[in-house]
Coordinates of C-alpha atoms and ligand atoms in Angstrom, one line a residue:
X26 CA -19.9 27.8 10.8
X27 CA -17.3 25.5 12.5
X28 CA -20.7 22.8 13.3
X29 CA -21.8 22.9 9.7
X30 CA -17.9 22.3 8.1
X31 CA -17.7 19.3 10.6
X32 CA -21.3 18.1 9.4
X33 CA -20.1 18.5 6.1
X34 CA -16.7 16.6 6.6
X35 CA -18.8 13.7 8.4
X36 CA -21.0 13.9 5.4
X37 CA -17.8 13.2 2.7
X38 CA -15.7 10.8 4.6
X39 CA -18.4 9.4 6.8
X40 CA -16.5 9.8 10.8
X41 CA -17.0 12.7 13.0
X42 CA -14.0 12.3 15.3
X43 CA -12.4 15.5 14.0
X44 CA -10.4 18.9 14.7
X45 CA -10.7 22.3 13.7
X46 CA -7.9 24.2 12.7
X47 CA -7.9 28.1 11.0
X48 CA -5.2 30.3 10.3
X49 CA -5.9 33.7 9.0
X50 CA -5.1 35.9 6.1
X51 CA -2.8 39.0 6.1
X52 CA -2.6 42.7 4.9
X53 CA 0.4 44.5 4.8
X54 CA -0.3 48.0 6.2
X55 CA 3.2 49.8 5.1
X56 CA 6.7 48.0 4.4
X57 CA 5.7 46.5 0.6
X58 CA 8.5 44.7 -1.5
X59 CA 10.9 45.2 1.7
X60 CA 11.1 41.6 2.4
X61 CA 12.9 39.8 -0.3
X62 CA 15.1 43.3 0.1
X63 CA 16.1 42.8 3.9
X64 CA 14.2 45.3 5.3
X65 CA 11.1 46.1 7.6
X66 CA 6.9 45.1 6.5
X67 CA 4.1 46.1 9.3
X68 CA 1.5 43.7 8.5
X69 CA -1.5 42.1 10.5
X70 CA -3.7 39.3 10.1
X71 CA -6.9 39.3 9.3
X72 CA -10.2 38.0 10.6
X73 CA -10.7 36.4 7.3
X74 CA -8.8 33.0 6.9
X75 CA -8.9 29.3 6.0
X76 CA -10.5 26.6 8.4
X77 CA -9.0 22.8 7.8
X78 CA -11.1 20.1 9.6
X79 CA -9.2 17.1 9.8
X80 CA -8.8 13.4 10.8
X81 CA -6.4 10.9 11.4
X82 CA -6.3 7.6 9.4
X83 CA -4.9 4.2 10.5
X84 CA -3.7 3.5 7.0
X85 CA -1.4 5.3 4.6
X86 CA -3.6 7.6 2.4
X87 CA -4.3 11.2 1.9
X88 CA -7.6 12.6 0.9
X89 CA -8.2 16.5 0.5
X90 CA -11.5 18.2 -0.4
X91 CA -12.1 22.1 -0.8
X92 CA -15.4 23.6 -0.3
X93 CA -14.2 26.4 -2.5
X94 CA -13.0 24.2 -5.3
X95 CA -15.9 21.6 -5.6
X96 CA -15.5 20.9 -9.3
X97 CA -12.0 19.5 -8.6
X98 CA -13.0 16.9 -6.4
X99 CA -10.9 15.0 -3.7
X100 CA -7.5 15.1 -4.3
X101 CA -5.9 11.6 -3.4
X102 CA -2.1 10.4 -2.6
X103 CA -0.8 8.8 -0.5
X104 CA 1.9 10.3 2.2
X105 CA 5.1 8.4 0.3
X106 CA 3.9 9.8 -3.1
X107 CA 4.5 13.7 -2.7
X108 CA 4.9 15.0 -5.9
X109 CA 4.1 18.1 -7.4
X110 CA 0.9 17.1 -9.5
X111 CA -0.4 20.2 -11.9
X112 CA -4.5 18.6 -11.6
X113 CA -4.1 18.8 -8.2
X114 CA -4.0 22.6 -8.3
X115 CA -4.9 24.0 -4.9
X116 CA -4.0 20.6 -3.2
X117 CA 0.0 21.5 -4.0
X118 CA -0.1 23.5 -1.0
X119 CA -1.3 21.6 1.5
X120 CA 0.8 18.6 -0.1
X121 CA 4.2 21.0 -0.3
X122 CA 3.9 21.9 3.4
X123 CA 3.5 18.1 3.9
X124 CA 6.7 16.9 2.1
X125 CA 8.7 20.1 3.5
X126 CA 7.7 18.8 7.5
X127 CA 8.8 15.5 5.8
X128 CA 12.0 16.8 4.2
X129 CA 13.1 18.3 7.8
X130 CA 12.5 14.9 9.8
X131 CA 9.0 15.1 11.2
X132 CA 7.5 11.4 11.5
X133 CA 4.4 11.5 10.2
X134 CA 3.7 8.0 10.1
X135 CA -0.4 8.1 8.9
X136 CA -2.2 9.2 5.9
X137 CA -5.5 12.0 7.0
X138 CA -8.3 12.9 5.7
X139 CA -9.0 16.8 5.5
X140 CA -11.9 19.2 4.8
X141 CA -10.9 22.9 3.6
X142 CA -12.9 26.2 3.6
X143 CA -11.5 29.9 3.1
X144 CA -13.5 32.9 3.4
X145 CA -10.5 35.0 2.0
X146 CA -11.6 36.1 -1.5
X147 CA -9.0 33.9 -4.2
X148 CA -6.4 35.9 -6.1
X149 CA -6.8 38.8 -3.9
X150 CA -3.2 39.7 -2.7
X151 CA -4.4 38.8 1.4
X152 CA -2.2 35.9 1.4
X153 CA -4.9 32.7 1.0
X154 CA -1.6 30.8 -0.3
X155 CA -0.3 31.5 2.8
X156 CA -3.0 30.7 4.5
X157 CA -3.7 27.0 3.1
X158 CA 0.1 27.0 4.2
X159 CA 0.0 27.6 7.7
X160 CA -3.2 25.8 8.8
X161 CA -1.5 23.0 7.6
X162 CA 1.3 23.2 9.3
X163 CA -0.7 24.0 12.3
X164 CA -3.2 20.4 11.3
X165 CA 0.3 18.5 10.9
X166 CA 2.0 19.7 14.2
X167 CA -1.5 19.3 16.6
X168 CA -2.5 16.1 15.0
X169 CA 0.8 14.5 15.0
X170 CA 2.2 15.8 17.8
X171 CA 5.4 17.1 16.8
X172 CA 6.1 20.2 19.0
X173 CA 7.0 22.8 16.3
X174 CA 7.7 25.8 17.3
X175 CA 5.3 28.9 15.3
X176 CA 8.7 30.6 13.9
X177 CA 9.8 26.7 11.9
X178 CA 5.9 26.6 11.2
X179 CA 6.3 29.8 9.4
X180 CA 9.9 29.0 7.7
X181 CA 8.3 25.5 6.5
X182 CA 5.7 27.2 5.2
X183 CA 7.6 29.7 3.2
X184 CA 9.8 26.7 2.0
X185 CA 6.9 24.8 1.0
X186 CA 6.0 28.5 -1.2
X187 CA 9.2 29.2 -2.4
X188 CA 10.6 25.3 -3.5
X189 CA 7.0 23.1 -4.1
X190 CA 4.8 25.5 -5.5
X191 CA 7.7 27.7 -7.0
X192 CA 6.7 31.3 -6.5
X193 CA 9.8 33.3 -4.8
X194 CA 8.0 35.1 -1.7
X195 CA 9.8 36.4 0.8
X196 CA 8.5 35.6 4.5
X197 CA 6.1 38.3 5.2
X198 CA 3.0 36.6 4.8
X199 CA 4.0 33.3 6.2
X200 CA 5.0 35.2 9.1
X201 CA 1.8 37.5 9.6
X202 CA -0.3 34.5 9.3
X203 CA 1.8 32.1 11.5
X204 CA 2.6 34.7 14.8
X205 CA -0.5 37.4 14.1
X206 CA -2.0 38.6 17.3
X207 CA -5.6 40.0 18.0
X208 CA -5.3 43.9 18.0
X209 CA -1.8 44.4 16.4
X210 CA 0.7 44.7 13.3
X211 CA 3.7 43.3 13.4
X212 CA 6.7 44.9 12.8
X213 CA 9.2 42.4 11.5
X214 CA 13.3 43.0 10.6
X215 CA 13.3 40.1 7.9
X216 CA 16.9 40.2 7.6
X217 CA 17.2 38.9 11.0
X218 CA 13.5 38.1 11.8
X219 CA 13.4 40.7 14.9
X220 CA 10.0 41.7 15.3
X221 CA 7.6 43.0 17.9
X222 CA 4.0 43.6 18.2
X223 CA 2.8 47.0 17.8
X224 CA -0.8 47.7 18.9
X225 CA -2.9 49.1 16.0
X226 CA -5.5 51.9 18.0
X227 CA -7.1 53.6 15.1
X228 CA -8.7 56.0 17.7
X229 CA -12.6 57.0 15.7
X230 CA -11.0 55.5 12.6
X231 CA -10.7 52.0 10.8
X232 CA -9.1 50.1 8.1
X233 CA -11.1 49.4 4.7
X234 CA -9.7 46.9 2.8
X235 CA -11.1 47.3 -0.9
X236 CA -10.5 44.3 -3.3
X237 CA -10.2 45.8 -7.2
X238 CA -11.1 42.3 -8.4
X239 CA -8.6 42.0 -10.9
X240 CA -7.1 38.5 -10.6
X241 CA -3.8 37.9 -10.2
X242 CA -1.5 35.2 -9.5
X243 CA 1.6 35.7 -8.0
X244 CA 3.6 32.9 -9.9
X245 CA 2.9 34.6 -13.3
X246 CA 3.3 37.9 -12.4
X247 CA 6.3 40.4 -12.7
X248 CA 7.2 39.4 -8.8
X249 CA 10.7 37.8 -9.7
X250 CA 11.1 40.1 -12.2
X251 CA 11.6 43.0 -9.4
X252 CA 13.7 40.5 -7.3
X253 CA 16.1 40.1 -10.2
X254 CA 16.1 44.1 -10.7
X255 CA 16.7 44.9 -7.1
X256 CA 19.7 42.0 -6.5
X257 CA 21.2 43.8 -9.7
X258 CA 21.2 46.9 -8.2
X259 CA 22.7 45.3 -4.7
X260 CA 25.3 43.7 -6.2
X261 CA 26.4 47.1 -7.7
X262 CA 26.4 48.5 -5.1
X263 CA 28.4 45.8 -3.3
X264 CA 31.4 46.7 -5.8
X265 CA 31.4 50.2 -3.6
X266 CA 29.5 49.7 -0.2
X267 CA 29.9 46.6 2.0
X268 CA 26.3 45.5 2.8
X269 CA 24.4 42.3 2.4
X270 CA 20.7 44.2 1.5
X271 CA 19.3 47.2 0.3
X272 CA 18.0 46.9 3.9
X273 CA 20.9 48.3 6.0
X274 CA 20.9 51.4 3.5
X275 CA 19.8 55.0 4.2
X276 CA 17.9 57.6 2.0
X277 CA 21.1 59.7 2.0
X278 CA 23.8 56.3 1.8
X279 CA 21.6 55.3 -1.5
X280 CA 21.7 59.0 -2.6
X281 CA 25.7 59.2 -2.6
X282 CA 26.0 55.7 -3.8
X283 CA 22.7 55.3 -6.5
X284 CA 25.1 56.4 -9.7
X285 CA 27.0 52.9 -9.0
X286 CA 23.6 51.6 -10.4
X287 CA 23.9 51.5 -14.5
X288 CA 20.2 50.7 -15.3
X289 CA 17.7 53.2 -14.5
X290 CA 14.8 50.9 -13.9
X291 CA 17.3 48.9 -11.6
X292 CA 17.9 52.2 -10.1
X293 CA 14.4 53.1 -9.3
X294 CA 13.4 49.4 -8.1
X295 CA 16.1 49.9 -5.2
X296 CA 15.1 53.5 -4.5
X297 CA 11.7 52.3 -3.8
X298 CA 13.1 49.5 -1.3
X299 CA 15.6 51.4 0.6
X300 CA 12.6 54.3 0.8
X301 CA 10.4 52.1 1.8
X302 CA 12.1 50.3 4.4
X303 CA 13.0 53.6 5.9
X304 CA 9.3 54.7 5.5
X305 CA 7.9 51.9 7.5
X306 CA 10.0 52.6 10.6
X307 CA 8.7 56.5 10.1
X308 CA 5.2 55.3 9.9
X309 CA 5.4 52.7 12.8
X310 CA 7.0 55.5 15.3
X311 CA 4.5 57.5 14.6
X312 CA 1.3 55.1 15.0
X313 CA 3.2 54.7 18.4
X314 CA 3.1 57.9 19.2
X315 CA -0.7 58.5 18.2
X316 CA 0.0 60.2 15.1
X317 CA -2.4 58.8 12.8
X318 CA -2.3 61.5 10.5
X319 CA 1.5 61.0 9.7
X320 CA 1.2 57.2 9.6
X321 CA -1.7 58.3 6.4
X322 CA 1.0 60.0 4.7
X323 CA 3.7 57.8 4.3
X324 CA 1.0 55.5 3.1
X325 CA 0.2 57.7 0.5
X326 CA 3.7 58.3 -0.1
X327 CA 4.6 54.3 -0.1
X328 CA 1.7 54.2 -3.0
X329 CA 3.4 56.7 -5.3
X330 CA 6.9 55.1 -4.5
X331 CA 5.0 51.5 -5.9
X332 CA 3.3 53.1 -9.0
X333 CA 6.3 55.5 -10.1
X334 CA 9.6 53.8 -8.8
X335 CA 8.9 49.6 -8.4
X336 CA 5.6 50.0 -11.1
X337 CA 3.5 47.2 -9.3
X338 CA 0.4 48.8 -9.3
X339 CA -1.5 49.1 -12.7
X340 CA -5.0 51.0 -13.4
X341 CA -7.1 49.6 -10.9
X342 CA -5.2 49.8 -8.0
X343 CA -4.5 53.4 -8.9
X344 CA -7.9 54.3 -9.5
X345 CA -9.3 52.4 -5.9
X346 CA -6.5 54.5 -4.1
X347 CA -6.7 58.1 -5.9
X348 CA -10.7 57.5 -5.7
X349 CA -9.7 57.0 -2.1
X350 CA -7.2 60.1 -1.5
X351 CA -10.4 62.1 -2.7
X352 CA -12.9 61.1 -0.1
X353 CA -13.5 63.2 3.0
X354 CA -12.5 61.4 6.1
X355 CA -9.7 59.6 4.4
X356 CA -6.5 59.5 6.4
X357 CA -4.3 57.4 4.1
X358 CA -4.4 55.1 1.4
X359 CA -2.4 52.5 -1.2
X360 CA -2.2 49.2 -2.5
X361 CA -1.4 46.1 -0.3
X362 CA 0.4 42.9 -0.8
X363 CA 2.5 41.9 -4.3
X364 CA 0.2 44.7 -6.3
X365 CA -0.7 43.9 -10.3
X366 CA -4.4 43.7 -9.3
X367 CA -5.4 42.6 -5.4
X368 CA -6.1 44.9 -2.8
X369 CA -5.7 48.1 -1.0
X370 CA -5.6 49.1 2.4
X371 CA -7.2 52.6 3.7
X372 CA -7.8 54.1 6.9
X373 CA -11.4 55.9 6.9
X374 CA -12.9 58.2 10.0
X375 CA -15.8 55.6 10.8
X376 CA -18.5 58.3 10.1
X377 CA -17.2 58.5 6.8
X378 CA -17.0 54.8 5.7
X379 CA -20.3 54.0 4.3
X380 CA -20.1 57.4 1.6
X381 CA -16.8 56.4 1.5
X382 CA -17.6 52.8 -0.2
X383 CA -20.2 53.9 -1.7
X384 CA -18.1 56.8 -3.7
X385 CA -15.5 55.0 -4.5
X386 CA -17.4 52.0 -5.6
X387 CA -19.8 54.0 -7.5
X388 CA -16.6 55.7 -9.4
X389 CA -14.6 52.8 -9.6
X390 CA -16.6 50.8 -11.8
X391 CA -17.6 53.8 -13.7
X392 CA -14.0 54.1 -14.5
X393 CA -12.8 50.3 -14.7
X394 CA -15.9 48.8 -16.0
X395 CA -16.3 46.4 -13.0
X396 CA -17.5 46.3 -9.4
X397 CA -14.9 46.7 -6.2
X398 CA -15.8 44.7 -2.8
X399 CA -15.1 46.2 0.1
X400 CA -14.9 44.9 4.0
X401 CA -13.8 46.9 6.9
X402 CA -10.9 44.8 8.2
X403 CA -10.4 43.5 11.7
X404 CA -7.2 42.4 12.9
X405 CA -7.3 38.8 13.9
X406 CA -5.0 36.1 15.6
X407 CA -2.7 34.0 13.9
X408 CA -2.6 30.1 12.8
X409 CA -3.8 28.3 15.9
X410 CA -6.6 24.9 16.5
X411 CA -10.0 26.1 17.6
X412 CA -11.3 24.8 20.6
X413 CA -14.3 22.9 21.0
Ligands
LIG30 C1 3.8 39.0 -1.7 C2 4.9 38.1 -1.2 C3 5.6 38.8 0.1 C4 6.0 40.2 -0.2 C5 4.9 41.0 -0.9 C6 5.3 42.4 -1.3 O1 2.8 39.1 -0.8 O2 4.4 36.9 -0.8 O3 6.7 38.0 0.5 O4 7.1 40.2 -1.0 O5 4.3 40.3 -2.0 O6 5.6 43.1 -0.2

């Protein structure tokens, strides 16, 4: 694959001195809506993921070209002319990250020619945003030589999200992609941006991820809607308790304290994050003590707390993981990532996957009208340049 997308980059800009760069996509196995909140995720990257190969020029211009969005063309600017352009569409991001690594001082003193692929399916909640993001961040740090640390990579990235392309994310999946390790989930603090690798031994057991194939988009979804609810109900709370996020809370300090929230929707939009957040450091003691069974539950339970409390999920994500609660050899299941459509994440006994897509797929577009894909997930390494 890498020979043929650098056959294909000599083939539109005619030079085959280049570099391959990739940085991978992300599910989130427990910890969802925690971020923006201050509290805990446990996601991984995947072995899906975005490949840039790239090129230095000697003059000042920069041309990008996506195998996945042919009709658009090459995108063209040049590196003083950052702007947000709307017909550039998908070339924002690479453009964002650029004028962000800008922004904070990095000389990048040449224009580059680029060649984009992603394997992770569009619109699918595993982060290909992200993804565009950090490989290139990654293309900009190698090829210019700028000695970024991973961690600014990441922060860059998020910026780039967050203040180019507009869409409030927290730093979850800039972070997954950007320091995701072969073999393990992360478990990240993103109040303070503690984290440590935990190593993700499913034992006779694997993760399905299965896309409902709904599109969504996070910029015009209900996403900053829920931050708004859930920095309501903080600020309440700050009239009473002295904290800086629904993070630092306990089940039983949000039980004593949840009247000082007036709205009920605001109400149930912090229940769900200071649950959550408490949920995730449940589930990620007891993957690391081998109780897979436990670490199923609270997945389940983190579902129900997403579809009754922070109402992200919607029909199709509730039919994939209820189709899923039903099938034998299931050990947990629920939605992944901002929900409204995307993906979700299940651990299936491995003699059990095949009936297990099979049922679910078979039911699910009875039910929805429409087919679900499904991949059985491996867990990958982060943003890095691939070797020759
Ligand atoms: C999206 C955002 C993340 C996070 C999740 C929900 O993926 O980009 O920052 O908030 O939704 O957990």
């Amino acid at each position: 694959m890498i020979e043929s997308l650098r056959q294909d980059f000599k083939q539109l800009y005619g030079n085959d001195n280049t570099r391959v760069f990739f940085a991978p996509g992300r599910i989130n196995l427990i910890g969802e809506h925690t971020d923006y909140n201050g509290g805990h995720v446990f996601p991984c990257a995947i072995s899906f993921g975005t490949y840039a190969v790239a090129r230095k020029r000697e003059d000042d211009r920069i041309r990008l070209y996506s195998k996945n969005f042919k009709n658009l063309g090459m995108v063209e600017f040049t590196i003083n002319n950052l702007s947000f352009i709307k017909a550039h569409d998908w070339a924002n991001y690479p453009k964002g990250v650029l004028s962000v690594f800008k922004q904070n001082g990095y000389n990048i003193d040449s224009g580059f020619d680029v060649l984009f692929y992603g394997n992770i399916p569009n619109g699918a909640g595993l982060s290909s945003s992200a993804s565009i993001e950090l490989v290139t961040s990654v293309m900009l740090n190698e090829l210019f030589e700028l000695n970024v640390e991973m961690i600014s990579m990441v922060k860059m990235s998020q910026k780039a999200e967050n203040e180019f392309i507009g869409v409030n994310c927290g730093v979850m999946d800039q972070f997954a992609i950007g320091m995701g390790k072969e073999g393990y989930a992360i478990l990240l603090d993103c109040s303070t941006l503690a984290y440590r690798y935990s190593k993700i031994d499913l034992k006779d057991a694997s993760l399905v991820i299965a896309n409902t194939n709904k599109r969504r988009g996070l910029a015009d979804s209900k996403y900053n809607e829920r931050r708004n609810e859930c920095e309501r109900a903080l600020s309440q709370l700050q009239q009473k308790l002295d904290i800086k996020s629904l993070g630092e809370l306990t089940e039983e300090t949000f039980e004593a304290n949840k009247h000082f929230i007036t709205d009920e929707t605001d109400r149930k939009r912090a229940k769900h994050a200071v649950y959550e957040n408490q949920r995730t450091l449940k589930a990620v003691d007891a993957l690391e003590k081998g109780d897979i069974e436990l670490f199923g539950k609270l997945m389940d339970a983190s579902h129900i707390s997403l579809r009754d409390d922070y109402e992200v999920t919607g029909k199709e994500l509730d039919t994939l993981v209820e189709l899923a609660w039903k099938q034998k050899g299931t050990i947990g299941a629920r939605m992944t990532g901002a929900g409204f459509g995307g993906c979700t994440v299940s651990i299936v006994k491995n003699d059990y996957i095949d009936a297990f897509i099979e049922n679910v797929g078979r039911q699910y577009a009875q039910k929805v009208g429409y087919e679900a894909s499904f991949y059985v997930a491996s867990i990958g390494d982060g943003a890095k340049e691939i070797q020759q």
